[in-house]
Short mmCIF file of C-alpha atoms in Angstrom, two decimals:
data_model
loop_
_atom_site.label_atom_id
_atom_site.label_comp_id
_atom_site.label_asym_id
_atom_site.label_seq_id
_atom_site.Cartn_x
_atom_site.Cartn_y
_atom_site.Cartn_z
CA MET I 1 -0.06 -2.17 -13.92
CA SER I 2 -2.03 -0.14 -16.43
CA LEU I 3 -5.23 -1.58 -17.84
CA PRO I 4 -5.45 -2.15 -21.59
CA PRO I 5 -8.47 -0.74 -23.42
CA SER I 6 -9.80 -4.28 -23.91
CA GLY I 7 -10.77 -4.65 -20.25
CA LEU I 8 -9.68 -5.51 -16.76
CA HIS I 9 -6.49 -7.51 -17.12
CA HIS I 10 -4.17 -9.56 -14.94
CA GLU I 11 -1.71 -12.40 -15.25
CA ARG I 12 -2.61 -15.90 -14.07
CA SER I 13 0.05 -17.84 -12.22
CA GLU I 14 0.59 -19.87 -15.40
CA GLY I 15 1.56 -16.65 -17.16
CA GLU I 16 -1.55 -16.52 -19.35
CA PRO I 17 -3.11 -13.06 -19.70
CA VAL I 18 -6.78 -12.89 -18.71
CA THR I 19 -9.24 -10.21 -19.76
CA VAL I 20 -12.38 -9.68 -17.70
CA GLY I 21 -15.43 -8.05 -19.26
CA SER I 22 -17.32 -7.17 -16.08
CA ILE I 23 -17.34 -7.46 -12.32
CA ARG I 24 -20.66 -7.13 -10.55
CA ALA I 25 -21.29 -6.94 -6.81
CA VAL I 26 -24.86 -7.29 -5.55
CA GLY I 27 -26.13 -6.55 -2.06
CA LEU I 28 -22.70 -6.50 -0.43
CA GLY I 29 -22.64 -6.01 3.30
CA LYS I 30 -19.96 -6.27 5.96
CA SER I 31 -20.11 -5.73 9.69
CA PHE I 32 -17.41 -5.42 12.30
CA PRO I 33 -17.95 -5.43 16.06
CA GLY I 34 -20.04 -2.37 16.80
CA VAL I 35 -20.27 -1.02 13.25
CA GLU I 36 -21.96 -1.88 9.95
CA ALA I 37 -19.35 -0.88 7.36
CA LEU I 38 -21.44 -1.74 4.25
CA ARG I 39 -25.13 -2.43 3.73
CA GLY I 40 -26.73 -3.45 0.44
CA VAL I 41 -24.01 -2.13 -1.88
CA ASP I 42 -24.40 -2.79 -5.62
CA LEU I 43 -21.55 -2.05 -8.02
CA GLU I 44 -20.88 -2.93 -11.65
CA LEU I 45 -17.53 -2.42 -13.35
CA ARG I 46 -17.55 -2.85 -17.13
CA ARG I 47 -14.75 -3.15 -19.63
CA GLY I 48 -13.94 0.03 -21.52
CA THR I 49 -15.36 2.41 -18.91
CA VAL I 50 -13.78 4.61 -16.26
CA HIS I 51 -14.92 4.30 -12.65
CA ALA I 52 -14.30 6.34 -9.50
CA LEU I 53 -15.09 5.30 -5.95
CA VAL I 54 -15.55 8.40 -3.81
CA GLY I 55 -17.05 9.13 -0.43
CA ALA I 56 -16.44 10.59 2.99
CA ASN I 57 -14.03 9.03 5.45
CA GLY I 58 -15.68 5.99 6.98
CA ALA I 59 -18.11 5.52 4.07
CA GLY I 60 -16.85 1.98 3.33
CA LYS I 61 -14.73 2.53 0.21
CA SER I 62 -11.79 0.49 1.49
CA THR I 63 -14.08 -2.21 2.84
CA LEU I 64 -15.76 -2.57 -0.56
CA ILE I 65 -12.44 -2.90 -2.37
CA LYS I 66 -11.14 -5.37 0.22
CA ILE I 67 -14.22 -7.57 -0.31
CA ILE I 68 -13.89 -7.50 -4.11
CA THR I 69 -10.17 -8.32 -3.93
CA GLY I 70 -10.66 -11.19 -1.49
CA TYR I 71 -8.98 -9.58 1.51
CA TYR I 72 -12.19 -9.69 3.60
CA THR I 73 -14.38 -12.78 3.82
CA GLY I 74 -17.63 -13.29 5.68
CA TYR I 75 -19.53 -10.65 3.73
CA ARG I 76 -23.19 -10.64 2.67
CA GLY I 77 -24.25 -10.53 -0.97
CA HIS I 78 -22.46 -11.96 -3.98
CA ILE I 79 -19.89 -11.14 -6.65
CA GLU I 80 -19.98 -12.13 -10.31
CA VAL I 81 -17.18 -12.06 -12.87
CA ASP I 82 -18.45 -12.08 -16.45
CA GLY I 83 -21.86 -13.20 -15.19
CA ARG I 84 -20.70 -16.19 -13.16
CA PRO I 85 -20.78 -16.20 -9.36
CA VAL I 86 -17.38 -16.29 -7.67
CA ALA I 87 -16.29 -16.62 -4.06
CA MET I 88 -13.59 -14.13 -3.13
CA THR I 89 -12.02 -16.05 -0.27
CA ARG I 90 -8.49 -14.64 -0.47
CA PRO I 91 -6.57 -12.29 -2.79
CA ALA I 92 -5.21 -15.20 -4.86
CA ALA I 93 -8.77 -16.43 -5.48
CA ALA I 94 -9.79 -12.95 -6.61
CA MET I 95 -6.90 -12.86 -9.10
CA ALA I 96 -7.82 -16.32 -10.42
CA ALA I 97 -11.45 -15.30 -10.96
#
């Protein structure tokens, strides 16, 4: 799905389009047995801007995206959508946020 210029966009299960102005992650951290995948990551995605997530293999890019999309739970820090805290507990919850 391509994103419209008005912002981050997805369909709710009711079929209503939803536009998100910003997603903010503060102090995200995630550990797995024997490895700390993320520590203290801050990220802000704003409507109308272009973002790239780059880094070496093993830098935590996939882990960060999986936290924001609700695939991973049990992370440290918090996520806000349009300034309100949200709990990304599963991918469906991330889409509903």
